[in-house]
Short mmCIF file of C-alpha atoms (C1' of nucleotides) in Angstrom, two decimals:
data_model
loop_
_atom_site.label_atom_id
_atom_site.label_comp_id
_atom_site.label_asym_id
_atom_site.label_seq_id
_atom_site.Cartn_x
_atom_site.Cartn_y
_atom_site.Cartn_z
CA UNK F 1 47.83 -154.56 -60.92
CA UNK F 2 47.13 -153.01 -57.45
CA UNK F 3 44.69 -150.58 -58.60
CA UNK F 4 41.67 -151.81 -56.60
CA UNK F 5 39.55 -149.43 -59.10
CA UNK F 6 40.20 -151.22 -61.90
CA UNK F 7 39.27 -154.42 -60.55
CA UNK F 8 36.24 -153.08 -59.64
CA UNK F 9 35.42 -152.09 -62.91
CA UNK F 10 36.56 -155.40 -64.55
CA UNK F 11 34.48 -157.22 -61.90
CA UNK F 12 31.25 -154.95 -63.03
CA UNK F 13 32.32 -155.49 -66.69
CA UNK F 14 32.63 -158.86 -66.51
CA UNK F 15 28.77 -158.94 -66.13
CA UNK F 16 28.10 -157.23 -69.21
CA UNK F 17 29.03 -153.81 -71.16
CA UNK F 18 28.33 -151.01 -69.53
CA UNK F 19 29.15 -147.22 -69.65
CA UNK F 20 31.15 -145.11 -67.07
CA UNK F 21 27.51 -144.05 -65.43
CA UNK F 22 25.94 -147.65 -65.31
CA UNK F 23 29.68 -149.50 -63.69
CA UNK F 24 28.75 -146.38 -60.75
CA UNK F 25 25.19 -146.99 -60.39
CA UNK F 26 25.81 -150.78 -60.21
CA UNK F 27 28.48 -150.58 -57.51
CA UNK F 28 25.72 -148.26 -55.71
CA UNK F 29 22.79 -150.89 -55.83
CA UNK F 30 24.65 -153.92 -55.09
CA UNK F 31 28.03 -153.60 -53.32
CA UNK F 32 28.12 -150.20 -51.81
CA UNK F 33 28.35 -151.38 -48.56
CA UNK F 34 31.74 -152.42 -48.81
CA UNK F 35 32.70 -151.04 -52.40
CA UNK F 36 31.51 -147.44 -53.64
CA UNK F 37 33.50 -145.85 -56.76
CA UNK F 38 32.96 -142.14 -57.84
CA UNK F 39 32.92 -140.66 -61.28
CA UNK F 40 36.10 -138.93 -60.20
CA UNK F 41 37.71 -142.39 -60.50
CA UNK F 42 35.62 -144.08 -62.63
CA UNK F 43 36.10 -142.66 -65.82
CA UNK F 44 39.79 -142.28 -65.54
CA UNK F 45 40.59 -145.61 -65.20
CA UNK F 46 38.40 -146.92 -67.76
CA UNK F 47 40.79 -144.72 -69.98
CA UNK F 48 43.39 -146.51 -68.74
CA UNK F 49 41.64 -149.60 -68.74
CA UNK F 50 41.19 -149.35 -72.47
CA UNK F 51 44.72 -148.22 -73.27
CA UNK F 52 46.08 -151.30 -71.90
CA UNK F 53 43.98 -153.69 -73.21
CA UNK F 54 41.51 -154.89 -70.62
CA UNK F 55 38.40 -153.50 -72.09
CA UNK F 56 37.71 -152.49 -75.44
CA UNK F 57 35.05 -149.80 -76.46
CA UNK F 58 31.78 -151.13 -78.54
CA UNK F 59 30.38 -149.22 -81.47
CA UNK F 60 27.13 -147.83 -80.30
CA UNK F 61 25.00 -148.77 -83.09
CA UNK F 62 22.15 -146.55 -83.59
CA UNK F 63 22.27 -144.99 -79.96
CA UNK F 64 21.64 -141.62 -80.28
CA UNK F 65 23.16 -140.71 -76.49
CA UNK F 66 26.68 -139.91 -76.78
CA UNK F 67 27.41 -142.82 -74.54
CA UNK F 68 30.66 -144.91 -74.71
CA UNK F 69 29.93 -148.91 -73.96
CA UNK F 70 33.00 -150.95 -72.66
CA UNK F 71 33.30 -154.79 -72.72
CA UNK F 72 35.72 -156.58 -70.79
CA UNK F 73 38.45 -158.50 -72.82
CA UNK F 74 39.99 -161.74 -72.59
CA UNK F 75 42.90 -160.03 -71.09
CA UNK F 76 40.39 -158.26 -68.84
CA UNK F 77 39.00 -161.49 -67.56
CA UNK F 78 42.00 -163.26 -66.99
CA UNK F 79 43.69 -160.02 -64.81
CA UNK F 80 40.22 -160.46 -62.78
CA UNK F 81 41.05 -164.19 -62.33
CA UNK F 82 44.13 -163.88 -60.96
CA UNK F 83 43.24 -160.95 -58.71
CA UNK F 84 40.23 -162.96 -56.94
CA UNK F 85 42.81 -165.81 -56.31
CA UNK F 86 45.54 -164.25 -55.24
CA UNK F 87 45.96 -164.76 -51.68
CA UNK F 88 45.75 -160.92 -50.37
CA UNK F 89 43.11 -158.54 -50.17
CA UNK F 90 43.27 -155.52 -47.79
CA UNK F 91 40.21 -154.11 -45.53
CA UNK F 92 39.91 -150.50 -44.98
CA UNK F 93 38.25 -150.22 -41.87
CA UNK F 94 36.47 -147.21 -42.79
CA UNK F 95 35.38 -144.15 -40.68
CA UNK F 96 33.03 -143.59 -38.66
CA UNK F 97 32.37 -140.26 -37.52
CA UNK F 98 29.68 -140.59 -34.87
CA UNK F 99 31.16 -143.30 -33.08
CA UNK F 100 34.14 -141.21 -32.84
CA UNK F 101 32.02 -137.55 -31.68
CA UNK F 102 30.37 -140.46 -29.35
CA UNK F 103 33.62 -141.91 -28.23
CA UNK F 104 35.02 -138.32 -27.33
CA UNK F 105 31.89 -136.95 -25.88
CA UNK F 106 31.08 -136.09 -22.20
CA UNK F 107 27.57 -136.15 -20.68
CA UNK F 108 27.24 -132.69 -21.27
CA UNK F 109 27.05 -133.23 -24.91
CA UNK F 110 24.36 -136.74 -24.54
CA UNK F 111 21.72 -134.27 -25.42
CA UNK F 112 23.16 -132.87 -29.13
CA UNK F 113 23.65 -136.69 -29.40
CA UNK F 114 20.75 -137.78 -29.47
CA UNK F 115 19.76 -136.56 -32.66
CA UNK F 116 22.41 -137.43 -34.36
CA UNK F 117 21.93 -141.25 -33.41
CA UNK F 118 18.38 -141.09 -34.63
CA UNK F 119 20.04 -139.58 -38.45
CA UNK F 120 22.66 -142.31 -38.34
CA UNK F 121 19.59 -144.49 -37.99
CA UNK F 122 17.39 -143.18 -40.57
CA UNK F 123 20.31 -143.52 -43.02
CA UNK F 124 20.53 -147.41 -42.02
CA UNK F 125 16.82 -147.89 -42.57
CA UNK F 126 17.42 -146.21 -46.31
CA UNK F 127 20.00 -149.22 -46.61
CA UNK F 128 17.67 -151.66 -45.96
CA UNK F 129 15.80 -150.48 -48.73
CA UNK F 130 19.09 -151.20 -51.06
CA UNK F 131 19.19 -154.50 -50.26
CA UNK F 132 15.63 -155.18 -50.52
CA UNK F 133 15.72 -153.87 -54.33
CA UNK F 134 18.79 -156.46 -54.94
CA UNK F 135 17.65 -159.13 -53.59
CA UNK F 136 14.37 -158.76 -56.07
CA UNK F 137 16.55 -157.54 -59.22
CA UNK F 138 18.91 -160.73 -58.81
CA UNK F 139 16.00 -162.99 -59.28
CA UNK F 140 14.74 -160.99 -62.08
CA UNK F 141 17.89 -159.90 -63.89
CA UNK F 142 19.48 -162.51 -65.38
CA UNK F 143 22.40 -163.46 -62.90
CA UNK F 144 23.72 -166.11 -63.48
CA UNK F 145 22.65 -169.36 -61.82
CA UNK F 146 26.49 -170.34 -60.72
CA UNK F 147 26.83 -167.02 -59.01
CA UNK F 148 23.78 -166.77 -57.22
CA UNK F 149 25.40 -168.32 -53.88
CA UNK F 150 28.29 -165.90 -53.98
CA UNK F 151 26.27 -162.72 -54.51
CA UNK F 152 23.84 -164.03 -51.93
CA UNK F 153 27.13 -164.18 -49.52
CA UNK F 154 27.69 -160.76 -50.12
CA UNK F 155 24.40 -159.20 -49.76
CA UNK F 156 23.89 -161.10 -46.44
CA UNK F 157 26.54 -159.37 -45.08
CA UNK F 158 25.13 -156.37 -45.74
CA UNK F 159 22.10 -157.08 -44.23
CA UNK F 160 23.50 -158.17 -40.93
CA UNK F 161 25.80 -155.04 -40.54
CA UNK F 162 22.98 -153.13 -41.12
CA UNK F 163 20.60 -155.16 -38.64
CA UNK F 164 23.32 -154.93 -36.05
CA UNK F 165 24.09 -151.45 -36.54
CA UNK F 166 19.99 -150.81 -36.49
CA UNK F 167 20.27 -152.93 -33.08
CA UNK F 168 23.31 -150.85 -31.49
CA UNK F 169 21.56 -147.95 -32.17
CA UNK F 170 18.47 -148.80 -30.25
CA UNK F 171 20.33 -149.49 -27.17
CA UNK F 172 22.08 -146.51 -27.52
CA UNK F 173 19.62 -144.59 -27.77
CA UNK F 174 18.00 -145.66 -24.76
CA UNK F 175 21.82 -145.04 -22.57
CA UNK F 176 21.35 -141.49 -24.43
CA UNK F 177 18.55 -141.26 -23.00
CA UNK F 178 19.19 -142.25 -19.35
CA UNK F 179 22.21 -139.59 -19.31
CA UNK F 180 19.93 -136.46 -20.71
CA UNK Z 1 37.79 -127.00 -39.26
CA UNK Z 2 36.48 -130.00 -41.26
CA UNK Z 3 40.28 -131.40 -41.20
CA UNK Z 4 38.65 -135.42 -39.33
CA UNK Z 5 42.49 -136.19 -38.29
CA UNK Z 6 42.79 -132.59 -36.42
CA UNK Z 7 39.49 -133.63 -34.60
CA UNK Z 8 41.15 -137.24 -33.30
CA UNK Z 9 43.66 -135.82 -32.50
CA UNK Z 10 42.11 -133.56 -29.83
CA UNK Z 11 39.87 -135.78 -29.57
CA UNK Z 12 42.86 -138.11 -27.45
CA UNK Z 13 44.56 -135.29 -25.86
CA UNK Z 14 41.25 -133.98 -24.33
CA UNK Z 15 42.13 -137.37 -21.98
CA UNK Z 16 45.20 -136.73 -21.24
CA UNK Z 17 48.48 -135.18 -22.68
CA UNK Z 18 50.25 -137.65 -25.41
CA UNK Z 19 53.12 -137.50 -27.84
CA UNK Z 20 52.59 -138.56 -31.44
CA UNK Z 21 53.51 -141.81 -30.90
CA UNK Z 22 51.20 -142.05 -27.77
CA UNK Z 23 48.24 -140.90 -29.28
CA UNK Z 24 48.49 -143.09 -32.49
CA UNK Z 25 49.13 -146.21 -30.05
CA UNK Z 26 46.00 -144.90 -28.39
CA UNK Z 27 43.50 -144.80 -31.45
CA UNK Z 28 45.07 -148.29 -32.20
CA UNK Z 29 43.81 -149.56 -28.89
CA UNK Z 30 40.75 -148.00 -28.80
CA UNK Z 31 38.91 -147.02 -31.69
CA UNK Z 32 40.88 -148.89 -34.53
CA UNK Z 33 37.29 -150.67 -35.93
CA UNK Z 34 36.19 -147.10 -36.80
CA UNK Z 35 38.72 -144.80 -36.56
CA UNK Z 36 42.81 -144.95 -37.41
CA UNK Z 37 45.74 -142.71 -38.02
CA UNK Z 38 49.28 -143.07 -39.35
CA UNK Z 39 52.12 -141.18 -38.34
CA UNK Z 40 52.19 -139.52 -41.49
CA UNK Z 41 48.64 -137.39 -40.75
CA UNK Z 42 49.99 -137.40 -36.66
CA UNK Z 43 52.93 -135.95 -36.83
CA UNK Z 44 52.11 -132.40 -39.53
CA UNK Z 45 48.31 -132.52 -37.77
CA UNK Z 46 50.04 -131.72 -34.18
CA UNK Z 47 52.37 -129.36 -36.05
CA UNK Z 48 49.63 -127.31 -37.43
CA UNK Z 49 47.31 -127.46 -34.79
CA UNK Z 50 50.06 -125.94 -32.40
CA UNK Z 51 50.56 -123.11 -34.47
CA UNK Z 52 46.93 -122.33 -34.64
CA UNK Z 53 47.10 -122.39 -30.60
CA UNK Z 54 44.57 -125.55 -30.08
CA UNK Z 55 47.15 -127.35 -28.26
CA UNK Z 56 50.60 -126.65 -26.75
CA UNK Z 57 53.38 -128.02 -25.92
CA UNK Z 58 54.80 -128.94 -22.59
CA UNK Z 59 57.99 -128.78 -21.22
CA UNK Z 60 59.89 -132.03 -20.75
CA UNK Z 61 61.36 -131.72 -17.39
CA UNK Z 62 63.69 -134.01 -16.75
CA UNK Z 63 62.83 -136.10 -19.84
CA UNK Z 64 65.95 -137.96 -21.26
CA UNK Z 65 63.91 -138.91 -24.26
CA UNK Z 66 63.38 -136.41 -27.26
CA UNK Z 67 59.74 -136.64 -27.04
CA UNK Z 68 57.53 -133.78 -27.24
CA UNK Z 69 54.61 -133.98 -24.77
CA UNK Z 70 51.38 -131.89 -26.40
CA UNK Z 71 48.69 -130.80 -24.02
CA UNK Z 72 45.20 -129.72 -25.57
CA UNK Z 73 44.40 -125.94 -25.01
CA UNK Z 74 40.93 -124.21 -24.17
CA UNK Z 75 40.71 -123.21 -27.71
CA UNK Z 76 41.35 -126.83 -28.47
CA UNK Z 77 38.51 -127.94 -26.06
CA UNK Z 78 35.45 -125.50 -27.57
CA UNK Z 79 36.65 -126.72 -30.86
CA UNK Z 80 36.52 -130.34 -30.21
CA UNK Z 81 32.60 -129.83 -28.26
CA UNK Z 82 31.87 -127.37 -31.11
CA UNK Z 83 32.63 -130.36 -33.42
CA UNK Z 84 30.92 -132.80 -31.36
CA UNK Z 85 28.07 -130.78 -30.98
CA UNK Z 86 27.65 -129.96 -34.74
CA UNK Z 87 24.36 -132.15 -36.20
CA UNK Z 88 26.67 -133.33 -38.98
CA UNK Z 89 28.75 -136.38 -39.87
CA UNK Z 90 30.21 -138.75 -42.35
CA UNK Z 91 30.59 -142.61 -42.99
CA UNK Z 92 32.97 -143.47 -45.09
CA UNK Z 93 31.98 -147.24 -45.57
CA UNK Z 94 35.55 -148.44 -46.12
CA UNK Z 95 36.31 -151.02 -48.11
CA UNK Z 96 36.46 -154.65 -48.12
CA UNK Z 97 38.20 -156.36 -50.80
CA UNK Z 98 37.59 -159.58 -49.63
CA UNK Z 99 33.32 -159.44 -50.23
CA UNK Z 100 34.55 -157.39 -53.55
CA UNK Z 101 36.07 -160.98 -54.89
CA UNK Z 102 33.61 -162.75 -53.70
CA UNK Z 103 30.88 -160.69 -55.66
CA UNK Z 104 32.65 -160.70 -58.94
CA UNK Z 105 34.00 -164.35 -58.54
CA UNK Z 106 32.17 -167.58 -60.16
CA UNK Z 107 32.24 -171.03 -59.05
CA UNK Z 108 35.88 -171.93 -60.54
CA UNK Z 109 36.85 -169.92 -57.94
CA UNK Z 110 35.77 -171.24 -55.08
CA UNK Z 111 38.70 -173.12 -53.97
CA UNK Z 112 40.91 -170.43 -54.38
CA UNK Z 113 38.50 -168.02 -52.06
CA UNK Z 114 38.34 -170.92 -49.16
CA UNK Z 115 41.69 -169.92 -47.25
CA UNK Z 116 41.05 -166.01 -47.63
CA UNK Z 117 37.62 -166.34 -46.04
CA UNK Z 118 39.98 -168.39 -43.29
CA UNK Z 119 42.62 -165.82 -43.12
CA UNK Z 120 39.90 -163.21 -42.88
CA UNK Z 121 38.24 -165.16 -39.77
CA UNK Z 122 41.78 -164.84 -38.31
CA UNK Z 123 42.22 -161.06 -38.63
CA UNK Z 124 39.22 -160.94 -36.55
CA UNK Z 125 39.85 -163.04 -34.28
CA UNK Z 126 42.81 -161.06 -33.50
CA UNK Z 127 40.58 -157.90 -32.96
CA UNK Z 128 38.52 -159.93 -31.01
CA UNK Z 129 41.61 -159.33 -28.02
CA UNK Z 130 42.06 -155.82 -28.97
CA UNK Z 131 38.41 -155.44 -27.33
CA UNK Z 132 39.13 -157.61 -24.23
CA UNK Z 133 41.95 -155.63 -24.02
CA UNK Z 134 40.46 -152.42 -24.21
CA UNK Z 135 37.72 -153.47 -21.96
CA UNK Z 136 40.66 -154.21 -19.09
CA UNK Z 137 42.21 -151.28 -19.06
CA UNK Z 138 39.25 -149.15 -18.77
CA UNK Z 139 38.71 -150.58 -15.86
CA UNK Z 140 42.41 -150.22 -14.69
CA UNK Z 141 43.71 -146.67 -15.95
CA UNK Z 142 41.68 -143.93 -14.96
CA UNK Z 143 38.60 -142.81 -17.80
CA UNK Z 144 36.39 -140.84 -16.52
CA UNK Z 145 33.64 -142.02 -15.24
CA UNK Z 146 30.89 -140.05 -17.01
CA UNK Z 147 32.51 -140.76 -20.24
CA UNK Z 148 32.02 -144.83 -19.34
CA UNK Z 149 28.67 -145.59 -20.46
CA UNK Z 150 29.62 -143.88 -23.93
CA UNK Z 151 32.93 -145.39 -24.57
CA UNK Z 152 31.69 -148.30 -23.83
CA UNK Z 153 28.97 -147.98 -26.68
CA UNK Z 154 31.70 -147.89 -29.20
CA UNK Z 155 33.20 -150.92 -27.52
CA UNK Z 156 30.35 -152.88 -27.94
CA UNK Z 157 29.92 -151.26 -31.60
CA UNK Z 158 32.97 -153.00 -32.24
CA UNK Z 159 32.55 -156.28 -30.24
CA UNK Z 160 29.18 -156.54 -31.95
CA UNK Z 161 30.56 -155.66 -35.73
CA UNK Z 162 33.69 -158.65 -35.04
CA UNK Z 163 30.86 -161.01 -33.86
CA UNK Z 164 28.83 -160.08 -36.55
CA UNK Z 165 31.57 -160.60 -39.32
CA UNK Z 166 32.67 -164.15 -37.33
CA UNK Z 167 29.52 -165.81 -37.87
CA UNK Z 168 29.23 -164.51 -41.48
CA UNK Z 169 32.44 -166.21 -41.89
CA UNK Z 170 31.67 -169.49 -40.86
CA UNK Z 171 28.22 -169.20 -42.80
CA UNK Z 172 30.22 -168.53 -45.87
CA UNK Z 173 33.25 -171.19 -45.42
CA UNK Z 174 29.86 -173.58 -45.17
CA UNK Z 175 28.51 -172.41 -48.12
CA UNK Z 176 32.22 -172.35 -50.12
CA UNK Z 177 32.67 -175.76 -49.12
CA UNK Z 178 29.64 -177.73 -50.26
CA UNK Z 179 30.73 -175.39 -54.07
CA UNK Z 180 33.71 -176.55 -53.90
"C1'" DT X 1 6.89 -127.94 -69.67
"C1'" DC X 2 9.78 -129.27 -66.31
"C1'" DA X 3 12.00 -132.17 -63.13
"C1'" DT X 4 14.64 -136.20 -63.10
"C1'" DT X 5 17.75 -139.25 -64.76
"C1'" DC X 6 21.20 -140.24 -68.12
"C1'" DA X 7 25.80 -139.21 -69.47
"C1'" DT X 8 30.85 -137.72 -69.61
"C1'" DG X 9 34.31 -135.59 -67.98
"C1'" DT X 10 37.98 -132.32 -65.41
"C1'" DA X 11 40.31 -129.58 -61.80
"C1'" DA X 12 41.47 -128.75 -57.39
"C1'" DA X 13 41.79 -129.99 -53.10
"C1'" DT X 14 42.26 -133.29 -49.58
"C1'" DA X 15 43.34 -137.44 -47.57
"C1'" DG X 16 45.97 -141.18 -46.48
"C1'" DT X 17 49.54 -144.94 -46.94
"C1'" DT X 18 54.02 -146.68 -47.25
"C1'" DA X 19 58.59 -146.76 -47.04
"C1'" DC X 20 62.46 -144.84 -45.40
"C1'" DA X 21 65.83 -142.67 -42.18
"C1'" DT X 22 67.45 -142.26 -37.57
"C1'" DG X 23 68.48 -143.25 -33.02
"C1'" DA X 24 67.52 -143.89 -27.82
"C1'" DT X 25 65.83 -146.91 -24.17
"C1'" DT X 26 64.06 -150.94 -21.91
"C1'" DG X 27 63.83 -155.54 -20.58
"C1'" DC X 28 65.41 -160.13 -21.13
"C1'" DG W 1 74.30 -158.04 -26.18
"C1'" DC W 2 70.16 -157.89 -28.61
"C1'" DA W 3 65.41 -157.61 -29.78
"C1'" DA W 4 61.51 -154.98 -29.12
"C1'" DT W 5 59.48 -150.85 -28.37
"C1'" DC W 6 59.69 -145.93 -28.00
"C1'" DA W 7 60.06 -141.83 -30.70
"C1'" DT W 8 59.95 -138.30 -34.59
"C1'" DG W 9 59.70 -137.15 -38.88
"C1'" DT W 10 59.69 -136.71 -44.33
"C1'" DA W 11 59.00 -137.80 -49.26
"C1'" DA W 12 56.77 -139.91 -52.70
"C1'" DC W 13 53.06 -141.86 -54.09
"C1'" DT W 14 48.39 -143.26 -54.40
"C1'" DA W 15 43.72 -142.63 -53.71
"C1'" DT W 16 39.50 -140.20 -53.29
"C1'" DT W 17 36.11 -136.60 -52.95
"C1'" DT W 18 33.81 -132.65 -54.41
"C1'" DA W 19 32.40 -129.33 -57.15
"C1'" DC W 20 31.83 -127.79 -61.46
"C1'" DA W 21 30.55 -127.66 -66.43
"C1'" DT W 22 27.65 -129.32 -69.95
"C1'" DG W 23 23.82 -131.03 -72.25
"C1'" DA W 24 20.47 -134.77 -74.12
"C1'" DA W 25 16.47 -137.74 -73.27
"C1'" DT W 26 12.62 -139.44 -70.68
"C1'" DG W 27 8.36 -139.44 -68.43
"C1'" DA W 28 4.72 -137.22 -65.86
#
DNA sequence: TCATTCATGTAAATAGTTACATGATTGC
DNA sequence: GCAATCATGTAACTATTTACATGAATGA
């Protein structure tokens, strides 16, 4: 399978059973840095998930929401094996749509970018907060011991993007305002 | 226009006039940590942004090639500043399927995630010349010089991202290795 | 009571990659 | 002569977002 979707689903689902809106809201809290999924994708493929065998859908018992609970499946977990070990994995760069206004720009437009920095920055510091929340959920929630290094890993990284981007935007800032 | 490829695209030709090829070689060189195209958005973007008259294209005088030089137009210009200008922008985080693994893997898999981490560390060391390059030939070819101090934030954007990512790489081979 | 969050989904549009086809020119 | 790079494009596929529709439950 090359459906990077999926994967992310079976990786959330391989935690416990969750529905369509908790495998979203997880991805948001913990990985969304480097993995976000939408609804618009989410629910399809854990359609497709299901149909071939990967998940399987629990009976709610007694829940009166009309909410559908997957759990992953043996086959589930061993497609998720093999994925993590395969030797490939593919970065999207991204986009980012300031740097390229910035990268474009002349000094005629420094002022009307000015602001703009100072939104890109307020959107970092909201970040933070992310990461903050994680890092106090994994010690409450049980995650499991084994993992704990791993995770940790992961949300380092995200902390140090978002220091250094907090950092480049400083010293921008203070070229911006030089130019103006 | 919201149409982010139209937008590069001007974006380049507002330095100079460029073929399809060019101007995808360009972005490659330049702004590849945050910003890429593929021929296949290139090539239909100039199409449709000749017809709506933001760029033109020049006559290839004594060109034995059968390339097609675009230049960018005035209406091209106010559009591009008008853009620039415009107090609104996107991130799209991309995607990193390496950290996804790692967040979903477990301690069994540790060995298997040692020579990604290592291949990952390679892929930016490569970028790591892509700067140096980039950093040369502004010096060399003619930019601007008002637009320096701003391209060169996005150069350091990226030199600081790559250094960034190194030393979370060699943090997290350390870490993978005392698992393993 | 009323806003927020929970919850599932679809449709339409947009975006973007990849693989392929084709061939000229340049530099070694 | 031959490999690499220049050069343009299309088709098929895959991915992804956004907006919309709908409504129940929770908590202040």
């Amino acid at each position: 399978m090359k459906h990077r979707t999926s994967l992310a689903v079976l990786g959330v689902l391989s935690y416990e059973p969750a529905t369509g809106y908790d495998i979203r809201k997880f991805l948001e809290e913990t990985t969304s840095v480097f993995w976000k999924e939408s609804y618009g994708q989410i629910y399809p493929t854990l359609l497709s998930l299901e149909s071939a065998g990967r998940i399987k859908l629990l009976e709610s018992k007694g829940d009166k929401r009309d909410k559908k609970m997957y759990a992953i499946t043996d086959a589930g977990r061993s497609e998720l094996s093999r994925w993590i070990r395969s030797r490939d994995f593919t970065l999207k760069p991204g986009r980012n749509e300031l740097l390229l206004k910035i990268f474009f720009s002349t000094k005629e437009d420094t002022h009307w970018l000015i602001p703009q920095v100072q939104d890109y920055e307020a959107q970092l510091v909201r970040q933070t907060g992310i990461y903050a929340g994680f890092r106090d959920s994994m010690q409450a929630d049980g995650f499991p011991a084994d993992r704990r290094a791993l995770i940790t890993a992961t949300i380092v990284f995200g902390e140090q993007a978002v220091a250094m981007q907090l950092h480049w935007c400083h010293e921008t800032l203070a070229i911006l305002e030089t130019i103006d």
